[in-house]
Coordinates of C-alpha atoms in Angstrom, one line a residue:
Chain A
X157 CA -5.6 14.3 -37.7
X158 CA -5.4 16.4 -34.6
X159 CA -7.9 19.1 -33.9
X160 CA -8.1 18.4 -30.2
X161 CA -5.7 21.2 -29.2
X162 CA -8.2 23.7 -30.6
X163 CA -11.3 22.3 -28.8
X164 CA -13.4 25.2 -27.4
X165 CA -12.9 26.0 -23.8
X166 CA -15.5 24.6 -21.4
X167 CA -17.7 27.2 -19.7
X168 CA -15.9 26.7 -16.3
X169 CA -13.2 29.2 -15.7
X170 CA -10.6 26.6 -14.8
X171 CA -10.9 24.8 -18.1
X172 CA -8.8 26.8 -20.6
X173 CA -7.6 25.8 -24.0
X174 CA -4.1 24.4 -24.2
X175 CA -1.3 26.8 -25.0
X176 CA -0.1 24.8 -28.0
X177 CA -1.2 22.0 -30.2
X178 CA -0.3 18.6 -28.8
X179 CA -0.2 15.5 -31.0
X180 CA -2.9 12.9 -30.3
X181 CA -0.3 10.8 -28.4
X182 CA 1.0 13.7 -26.4
X183 CA -2.6 14.8 -25.5
X184 CA -3.5 11.3 -24.4
X185 CA -0.3 11.0 -22.3
X186 CA -1.1 14.4 -20.7
X187 CA -4.6 13.4 -19.8
X188 CA -3.5 10.1 -18.3
X189 CA -0.8 11.9 -16.3
X190 CA -3.4 14.4 -15.0
X191 CA -5.8 11.6 -14.1
X192 CA -3.0 9.6 -12.4
X193 CA -2.1 12.5 -10.1
X194 CA -5.8 12.9 -9.1
X195 CA -6.4 9.1 -8.7
X196 CA -3.2 8.8 -6.7
X197 CA -4.4 11.2 -4.0
X198 CA -8.2 10.5 -3.8
X199 CA -10.4 7.5 -4.0
X200 CA -11.7 7.0 -7.6
X201 CA -15.3 7.9 -6.6
X202 CA -14.0 11.3 -5.5
X203 CA -12.5 12.2 -8.9
X204 CA -14.8 13.5 -11.6
X205 CA -14.1 14.0 -15.3
X206 CA -14.4 17.7 -14.7
X207 CA -11.5 17.5 -12.2
X208 CA -9.4 15.7 -14.8
X209 CA -10.3 18.3 -17.5
X210 CA -9.5 21.2 -15.1
X211 CA -6.2 19.6 -14.1
X212 CA -5.2 19.1 -17.7
X213 CA -6.5 22.6 -18.6
X214 CA -8.8 21.2 -21.3
X215 CA -12.5 20.9 -21.8
X216 CA -14.6 18.1 -20.5
X217 CA -15.7 17.1 -24.1
X218 CA -12.1 16.8 -25.1
X219 CA -11.5 14.3 -22.3
X220 CA -14.6 12.4 -23.6
X221 CA -13.1 12.5 -27.1
X222 CA -10.1 10.6 -25.9
X223 CA -11.9 8.4 -23.4
X224 CA -15.4 7.8 -24.8
X225 CA -16.0 5.3 -22.0
X226 CA -15.8 8.1 -19.5
X227 CA -14.4 7.7 -16.0
X228 CA -14.2 3.9 -15.9
X229 CA -12.1 3.9 -19.1
X230 CA -9.9 6.7 -17.9
X231 CA -9.4 5.0 -14.5
X232 CA -8.6 1.7 -16.1
X233 CA -6.1 3.4 -18.5
X234 CA -4.5 5.3 -15.7
X235 CA -4.2 2.1 -13.6
X236 CA -2.7 0.3 -16.6
X237 CA -0.1 3.1 -16.9
X238 CA 0.7 3.0 -13.1
X239 CA 0.9 -0.8 -13.3
X240 CA 3.4 -0.5 -16.2
X241 CA 5.5 2.0 -14.1
X242 CA 5.4 -0.3 -11.1
X243 CA 6.5 -3.3 -13.1
X244 CA 9.5 -1.3 -14.3
X245 CA 10.5 -0.8 -10.7
X246 CA 10.9 -4.6 -10.4
X247 CA 13.8 -4.8 -12.9
X248 CA 17.1 -5.2 -11.1
X249 CA 20.5 -6.6 -12.3
X250 CA 21.1 -10.1 -11.1
X251 CA 24.4 -9.3 -9.3
X252 CA 25.5 -9.0 -5.7
X253 CA 23.8 -10.2 -2.5
X254 CA 20.1 -11.0 -2.9
X255 CA 19.1 -8.8 0.0
X256 CA 20.7 -5.8 -1.8
X257 CA 18.7 -6.4 -4.9
X258 CA 15.5 -6.8 -2.8
X259 CA 16.2 -3.6 -0.9
X260 CA 16.7 -1.7 -4.2
X261 CA 13.4 -2.9 -5.6
X262 CA 11.6 -2.3 -2.3
X263 CA 13.0 1.3 -2.3
X264 CA 11.4 1.9 -5.7
X265 CA 8.2 0.1 -4.8
X266 CA 7.8 2.1 -1.5
X267 CA 8.5 5.4 -3.3
X268 CA 5.7 4.4 -5.6
X269 CA 3.4 3.7 -2.7
X270 CA 4.4 7.0 -1.1
X271 CA 3.6 8.9 -4.3
X272 CA 0.3 7.2 -5.0
X273 CA -0.8 6.9 -1.4
X274 CA -4.6 7.4 -1.3
X275 CA -5.1 5.8 -4.8
X276 CA -2.9 2.8 -3.8
X277 CA -4.9 2.3 -0.7
X278 CA -8.3 2.6 -2.4
X279 CA -7.2 0.2 -5.1
X280 CA -5.9 -2.5 -2.8
X281 CA -8.4 -2.1 -0.1
X282 CA -11.1 -2.9 -2.6
X283 CA -14.8 -2.2 -2.3
X284 CA -14.3 0.7 -4.7
X285 CA -17.0 1.5 -7.1
X286 CA -14.3 1.8 -9.8
X287 CA -13.3 -1.8 -9.3
X288 CA -14.1 -4.2 -12.0
X289 CA -12.8 -7.6 -13.0
X290 CA -10.4 -5.8 -15.5
X291 CA -8.9 -3.5 -12.8
X292 CA -8.6 -6.6 -10.6
X293 CA -6.8 -8.4 -13.4
X294 CA -4.3 -5.5 -13.8
X295 CA -3.4 -5.7 -10.1
X296 CA -3.1 -9.5 -10.3
X297 CA -0.8 -9.0 -13.3
X298 CA 1.5 -6.8 -11.2
X299 CA 1.6 -9.4 -8.5
X300 CA 2.5 -12.1 -11.0
X301 CA 5.2 -10.0 -12.5
X302 CA 6.7 -9.4 -9.0
X303 CA 6.6 -13.1 -8.2
X304 CA 8.2 -13.9 -11.6
X305 CA 11.0 -11.4 -11.0
X306 CA 11.8 -12.8 -7.5
X307 CA 11.9 -16.4 -8.8
X308 CA 14.2 -15.2 -11.6
X309 CA 16.6 -13.8 -9.0
X310 CA 16.4 -17.0 -6.9
X311 CA 17.4 -18.7 -10.2
X312 CA 14.7 -21.3 -10.0
X313 CA 13.4 -22.1 -13.5
X314 CA 10.8 -24.6 -12.2
X315 CA 9.7 -23.5 -8.7
X316 CA 7.8 -26.0 -6.7
X317 CA 4.5 -25.3 -4.9
X318 CA 6.2 -24.4 -1.5
X319 CA 8.6 -21.9 -3.0
X320 CA 5.8 -20.3 -5.1
X321 CA 3.5 -20.1 -2.1
X322 CA 6.3 -18.6 -0.1
X323 CA 7.0 -15.9 -2.7
X324 CA 3.4 -15.1 -3.3
X325 CA 2.7 -14.9 0.4
X326 CA 5.6 -12.5 1.0
X327 CA 4.3 -10.3 -1.8
X328 CA 0.9 -10.1 -0.1
X329 CA 2.7 -9.3 3.1
X330 CA 4.5 -6.4 1.4
X331 CA 1.2 -5.0 0.2
X332 CA -0.4 -5.4 3.6
X333 CA 2.6 -3.8 5.3
X334 CA 2.4 -0.9 2.8
X335 CA -1.2 -0.3 3.5
X336 CA -0.6 -0.4 7.3
X337 CA 2.3 2.0 6.8
X338 CA 0.0 4.5 4.9
X339 CA -2.7 4.0 7.6
X340 CA -0.2 4.8 10.3
X341 CA 0.8 8.1 8.7
X342 CA 3.9 6.6 7.0
X343 CA 5.5 5.3 10.2
X344 CA 8.0 3.8 10.8
X345 CA 10.5 5.7 8.4
X346 CA 10.5 4.1 5.0
X347 CA 14.1 2.7 5.4
X348 CA 13.0 0.8 8.5
X349 CA 10.0 -0.6 6.8
X350 CA 12.2 -1.7 3.9
X351 CA 14.7 -3.3 6.1
X352 CA 12.0 -5.2 8.0
X353 CA 10.5 -6.4 4.7
X354 CA 13.9 -7.7 3.7
X355 CA 14.3 -9.4 7.1
X356 CA 10.8 -10.9 6.6
X357 CA 11.8 -12.3 3.3
X358 CA 15.0 -13.9 4.7
X359 CA 13.1 -15.3 7.7
X360 CA 10.4 -16.8 5.6
X361 CA 12.8 -18.2 3.0
X362 CA 14.8 -19.8 5.8
X363 CA 11.8 -21.2 7.6
X364 CA 10.4 -22.6 4.3
X365 CA 13.7 -24.4 3.9
X366 CA 12.9 -26.6 6.8
X367 CA 10.5 -28.8 4.8
X368 CA 11.3 -28.1 1.2
X369 CA 14.6 -29.3 -0.3
X370 CA 14.3 -26.9 -3.3
X371 CA 13.9 -23.9 -0.9
X372 CA 16.8 -25.2 1.2
X373 CA 19.0 -25.2 -1.9
X374 CA 17.9 -21.6 -2.8
X375 CA 18.6 -20.5 0.8
X376 CA 22.1 -22.0 0.8
X377 CA 22.9 -20.3 -2.5
X378 CA 21.5 -17.0 -1.3
X379 CA 23.3 -17.0 2.0
X380 CA 26.6 -17.8 0.2
X381 CA 26.3 -14.4 -1.6
X382 CA 25.6 -12.4 1.6
X383 CA 28.2 -10.5 3.5
X384 CA 28.8 -10.2 7.2
X385 CA 28.2 -6.5 7.2
X386 CA 25.0 -6.9 5.1
X387 CA 21.4 -7.3 6.3
X388 CA 21.6 -11.1 6.9
X389 CA 24.8 -10.8 9.0
X390 CA 23.2 -8.0 11.0
X391 CA 19.9 -9.9 11.4
X392 CA 21.8 -13.1 12.5
X393 CA 23.8 -11.1 15.1
X394 CA 20.7 -9.4 16.4
X395 CA 18.6 -12.5 16.7
X396 CA 21.1 -14.8 18.2
X397 CA 21.0 -13.2 21.7
X398 CA 17.2 -13.4 21.6
X399 CA 17.1 -17.1 20.9
X400 CA 20.2 -18.1 22.8
X401 CA 18.2 -18.8 26.0
X402 CA 16.2 -21.4 24.1
X403 CA 19.0 -24.0 24.0
X404 CA 16.4 -26.5 25.5
X405 CA 14.8 -26.7 22.1
X406 CA 17.9 -28.2 20.3
Chain B
X113 CA -47.2 -14.1 15.1
X114 CA -45.9 -16.6 12.6
X115 CA -47.8 -17.2 9.5
X116 CA -44.6 -17.7 7.4
X117 CA -44.7 -21.5 7.5
X118 CA -48.0 -21.4 5.7
X119 CA -47.0 -19.1 2.9
X120 CA -48.3 -20.3 -0.5
X121 CA -45.9 -22.4 -2.5
X122 CA -44.1 -20.5 -5.3
X123 CA -45.1 -21.6 -8.8
X124 CA -41.7 -23.4 -9.4
X125 CA -41.9 -27.1 -8.5
X126 CA -38.8 -26.9 -6.3
X127 CA -40.3 -24.4 -3.9
X128 CA -42.6 -26.4 -1.6
X129 CA -44.1 -25.2 1.6
X130 CA -42.3 -26.2 4.8
X131 CA -43.4 -29.4 6.5
X132 CA -44.0 -27.8 9.9
X133 CA -44.4 -24.3 11.3
X134 CA -41.2 -22.7 12.4
X135 CA -40.9 -19.8 14.7
X136 CA -39.8 -16.5 13.3
X137 CA -36.3 -17.0 14.7
X138 CA -36.1 -20.7 13.5
X139 CA -37.2 -19.7 10.1
X140 CA -34.7 -16.8 9.9
X141 CA -31.9 -19.2 11.1
X142 CA -33.0 -21.7 8.5
X143 CA -32.9 -19.2 5.7
X144 CA -29.5 -17.9 6.7
X145 CA -28.1 -21.4 6.9
X146 CA -29.5 -22.2 3.4
X147 CA -28.0 -19.0 2.1
X148 CA -24.6 -19.7 3.7
X149 CA -24.3 -23.1 2.0
X150 CA -25.0 -21.5 -1.3
X151 CA -22.8 -18.5 -0.8
X152 CA -20.0 -20.8 0.4
X153 CA -19.8 -22.7 -2.8
X154 CA -20.6 -20.1 -5.4
X155 CA -19.7 -16.5 -6.0
X156 CA -22.5 -14.2 -4.7
X157 CA -23.4 -13.1 -8.2
X158 CA -24.2 -16.7 -9.0
X159 CA -26.7 -17.1 -6.2
X160 CA -30.3 -16.0 -6.7
X161 CA -33.0 -15.5 -4.1
X162 CA -34.9 -18.3 -6.0
X163 CA -31.9 -20.6 -5.3
X164 CA -32.1 -19.7 -1.6
X165 CA -35.9 -20.3 -1.5
X166 CA -35.5 -23.6 -3.3
X167 CA -32.7 -24.7 -0.9
X168 CA -34.8 -23.8 2.1
X169 CA -37.9 -25.3 0.5
X170 CA -39.9 -22.1 0.9
X171 CA -41.4 -19.6 -1.5
X172 CA -39.5 -16.6 -2.8
X173 CA -42.0 -14.1 -1.3
X174 CA -41.3 -15.7 2.1
X175 CA -37.6 -15.1 1.7
X176 CA -38.4 -11.4 0.9
X177 CA -40.6 -11.2 4.0
X178 CA -37.6 -12.0 6.1
X179 CA -35.1 -10.1 4.0
X180 CA -37.0 -7.1 2.5
X181 CA -33.6 -5.8 1.3
X182 CA -33.3 -8.8 -1.0
X183 CA -30.0 -10.5 -1.9
X184 CA -27.7 -7.7 -0.6
X185 CA -29.4 -7.9 2.8
X186 CA -29.3 -11.7 2.8
X187 CA -25.7 -11.8 1.8
X188 CA -24.7 -9.3 4.4
X189 CA -26.6 -11.3 7.1
X190 CA -25.1 -14.6 6.0
X191 CA -21.6 -13.0 6.0
X192 CA -22.2 -11.5 9.5
X193 CA -23.2 -15.0 10.7
X194 CA -20.1 -16.6 9.1
X195 CA -17.9 -13.9 10.6
X196 CA -19.4 -14.6 14.0
X197 CA -18.6 -18.4 13.6
X198 CA -15.1 -17.6 12.4
X199 CA -14.4 -15.3 15.4
X200 CA -15.5 -18.2 17.7
X201 CA -12.7 -20.3 16.1
X202 CA -10.1 -17.8 17.5
X203 CA -10.9 -18.5 21.2
X204 CA -8.2 -20.7 22.7
X205 CA -7.2 -21.2 26.3
X206 CA -4.0 -19.4 27.2
X207 CA -2.0 -22.4 28.3
X208 CA 0.8 -24.5 26.9
X209 CA 3.3 -23.6 24.2
X210 CA 2.2 -20.7 21.9
X211 CA 2.7 -22.8 18.7
X212 CA 0.2 -25.4 20.0
X213 CA -2.4 -22.7 20.5
X214 CA -1.7 -21.2 17.1
X215 CA -1.9 -24.6 15.5
X216 CA -5.3 -25.3 17.2
X217 CA -6.7 -22.0 16.0
X218 CA -5.3 -22.5 12.5
X219 CA -6.9 -26.0 12.3
X220 CA -10.3 -24.5 13.0
X221 CA -9.7 -21.6 10.6
X222 CA -8.6 -23.8 7.8
X223 CA -11.6 -26.1 8.3
X224 CA -13.7 -23.0 7.9
X225 CA -11.8 -22.1 4.7
X226 CA -12.2 -25.7 3.4
X227 CA -16.0 -25.6 4.1
X228 CA -16.6 -22.1 2.7
X229 CA -14.2 -22.4 -0.2
X230 CA -15.7 -20.6 -3.2
X231 CA -17.5 -18.1 -1.0
X232 CA -14.4 -17.4 1.0
X233 CA -12.4 -16.9 -2.2
X234 CA -15.0 -14.6 -3.8
X235 CA -15.2 -12.5 -0.6
X236 CA -11.5 -12.0 -0.1
X237 CA -10.5 -11.7 -3.7
X238 CA -12.9 -8.7 -4.0
X239 CA -14.3 -7.2 -7.1
X240 CA -17.6 -8.9 -6.2
X241 CA -20.8 -7.1 -7.1
X242 CA -22.0 -8.1 -3.6
X243 CA -19.2 -6.2 -1.9
X244 CA -20.1 -3.0 -0.1
X245 CA -18.4 -0.9 2.5
X246 CA -20.5 -2.8 5.1
X247 CA -19.3 -6.3 3.9
X248 CA -15.8 -4.9 3.9
X249 CA -16.2 -3.7 7.4
X250 CA -17.4 -7.2 8.5
X251 CA -14.2 -8.7 7.0
X252 CA -12.0 -6.1 8.6
X253 CA -13.7 -6.7 11.9
X254 CA -12.7 -10.4 11.7
X255 CA -9.1 -9.4 11.0
X256 CA -9.1 -7.0 14.0
X257 CA -10.6 -9.8 16.2
X258 CA -7.8 -12.2 15.1
X259 CA -5.1 -9.6 15.8
X260 CA -6.6 -8.9 19.2
X261 CA -6.6 -12.6 20.1
X262 CA -3.0 -13.1 19.1
X263 CA -1.8 -10.0 21.0
X264 CA -3.8 -11.4 24.1
X265 CA -1.9 -14.7 23.8
X266 CA 1.4 -12.8 23.4
X267 CA 0.4 -11.1 26.7
X268 CA 1.1 -7.6 25.4
X269 CA -1.4 -5.1 26.8
X270 CA 0.1 -2.2 24.9
X271 CA 1.6 -3.5 21.7
X272 CA 4.0 -1.1 19.9
X273 CA 3.7 -0.4 16.1
X274 CA 6.3 -3.1 15.1
X275 CA 4.6 -5.9 16.9
X276 CA 1.2 -4.7 15.7
X277 CA 2.4 -4.5 12.1
X278 CA 4.0 -8.0 12.5
X279 CA 0.8 -9.6 13.7
X280 CA -1.4 -7.8 11.1
X281 CA 1.0 -8.7 8.3
X282 CA 1.0 -12.4 9.4
X283 CA -2.8 -12.5 9.4
X284 CA -2.8 -11.2 5.8
X285 CA -0.2 -13.8 4.9
X286 CA -2.5 -16.5 6.3
X287 CA -5.4 -15.2 4.2
X288 CA -3.2 -15.1 1.1
X289 CA -1.9 -18.6 1.7
X290 CA -5.5 -19.9 2.2
X291 CA -6.5 -18.4 -1.1
X292 CA -3.5 -19.9 -2.9
X293 CA -4.3 -23.2 -1.2
X294 CA -7.9 -23.1 -2.6
X295 CA -6.5 -22.1 -5.9
X296 CA -4.1 -25.0 -6.0
X297 CA -6.9 -27.6 -5.4
X298 CA -6.2 -27.6 -1.6
X299 CA -2.6 -28.7 -1.9
X300 CA -0.4 -29.2 0.1
X301 CA -2.4 -31.2 2.7
X302 CA -4.0 -29.0 5.3
X303 CA -1.7 -30.2 8.1
X304 CA 1.4 -29.2 6.1
X305 CA -0.1 -25.7 5.4
X306 CA -0.9 -25.3 9.1
X307 CA 2.6 -26.3 10.1
X308 CA 4.1 -23.9 7.5
X309 CA 1.9 -21.0 8.8
X310 CA 3.1 -21.7 12.4
X311 CA 6.7 -21.8 11.2
X312 CA 6.0 -18.5 9.3
X313 CA 4.8 -16.9 12.6
X314 CA 7.8 -18.1 14.5
X315 CA 10.2 -16.9 11.8
X316 CA 8.5 -13.5 11.5
X317 CA 8.3 -13.0 15.3
X318 CA 12.0 -13.8 15.7
X319 CA 13.1 -11.6 12.8
X320 CA 11.0 -8.7 14.1
X321 CA 12.8 -9.1 17.5
X322 CA 16.0 -8.0 15.8
X323 CA 15.0 -4.3 15.9
X324 CA 12.2 -4.1 18.4
X325 CA 12.9 -4.7 22.2
X326 CA 9.2 -5.4 22.9
X327 CA 9.0 -8.1 20.3
X328 CA 12.3 -9.5 21.6
X329 CA 10.8 -9.8 25.0
X330 CA 7.7 -11.5 23.6
X331 CA 9.9 -13.9 21.6
X332 CA 12.0 -14.9 24.7
X333 CA 8.9 -15.6 26.7
X334 CA 7.3 -17.6 23.9
X335 CA 10.4 -19.7 23.3
X336 CA 10.7 -20.5 27.0
X337 CA 7.3 -22.2 26.8
X338 CA 8.2 -24.3 23.8
X339 CA 9.4 -27.9 24.0
X340 CA 12.2 -29.6 22.1
X341 CA 9.8 -32.1 20.5
X342 CA 7.4 -29.2 19.5
X343 CA 7.3 -27.2 16.3
X344 CA 10.0 -24.7 17.2
X345 CA 12.4 -27.4 18.2
X346 CA 11.8 -29.2 15.0
X347 CA 12.1 -26.0 13.0
X348 CA 15.4 -25.1 14.7
X349 CA 16.9 -28.6 14.1
X350 CA 15.8 -28.5 10.4
X351 CA 17.0 -25.0 9.7
X352 CA 20.4 -25.2 11.4
X353 CA 22.0 -27.5 8.7
X354 CA 20.7 -25.2 6.0
X355 CA 22.3 -22.0 7.6
X356 CA 25.4 -23.7 9.0
X357 CA 27.4 -23.1 5.8
X358 CA 26.9 -19.3 6.4
X359 CA 29.3 -18.9 9.3
X360 CA 31.0 -16.1 7.3
X361 CA 28.0 -13.9 8.2
X362 CA 28.6 -14.0 12.0

């Protein structure tokens, strides 16, 4: 059933046989993990199957035995695995102020971005040779999962078009801000980025309330859960002095 | 100098010789215009050089004479031409309330999106076979031009990282909202989408003021130009009843 652990070493010195026999599933997991580390830090076109074999300390033919489709299959599998990890980040208990839950999810998401930096950038910035309609579908699936989680926390079983557009737009804004953050050498500090993204959500939700009764209801319910010492209280107290000169607008 | 108008008709019945001689520049412009119409309404992979030749009522060899690089070159040239048109949309006199200028630019931008619907979607959603690092650079150039225009209107010669991130994030949000709008059969009506995007800008600018003195200064200056009957006055009056129950946060 499993002869892969005894595959002959490849001629390159860096590819050595594994130290113990792994089960098929263990070996597969190990190869995906090695591929993920490589794809995280380089653009897919800069990762070869030889690199993956060397990182996993196995031969190139063994990598092909597990992934007969070669690099495209390995890339897609690694991406699928990263997407599953990312979707796990989104799970958050539905208790406490909404901004606290959002901050907790953003902390995990931004840790993921930090860890998968170059690969995350290459994937989302597109134009990669490794991109296919299937890899695009995996990324879209993550976006849909994120939107579904947010709508669940907003407790809206049948979100209307305005609220859905608001949530999807904010998710894109989070992606864009993450890419800019990577581009700018991970500045500002990740906690500041997270707080700004939470503020962005609160601001967009509130502005969308202006013309959408459903969003207004969601906003009222969300604000009722917030605390004066929390992010929304802080945001309100910091913004009021800025807008207070604009009494002519009321 | 110009024998292209007399090129022999291709064997297909739809490709007929042009009715009059065009100059090299006129012919080139005509081919790009025909390609743009086709690329606007279909994904690039669904447009062939035969389609372009038929639409321009010329032979396929004539198209190749002008674009020896074939479809990739024609696509890139058409995209460059569309990008130039789009950048022209961004020019707006620096007078009056900022929201009025933003609304005027968004009206032109959304008319462009409406006109180039399928092509716009295919281009921005990525994963297209016609995408290359050069087409990506053209799209990024349009984004940079949009950001530069906004910062010019905000009258910030040296924008800090927060304000730059805010502007770039909003631009991505506009793109995302445009794609969702196309996806949803161009709903809500374009004027509502435009007003929401203006509200989004105002909300994001204000929220970013909370932790960035430069953005706070820009917000104060922008609010001073607004009028009670304008978008910011309307937004404030509509939002106040929604947030008024949250006095516990102050």
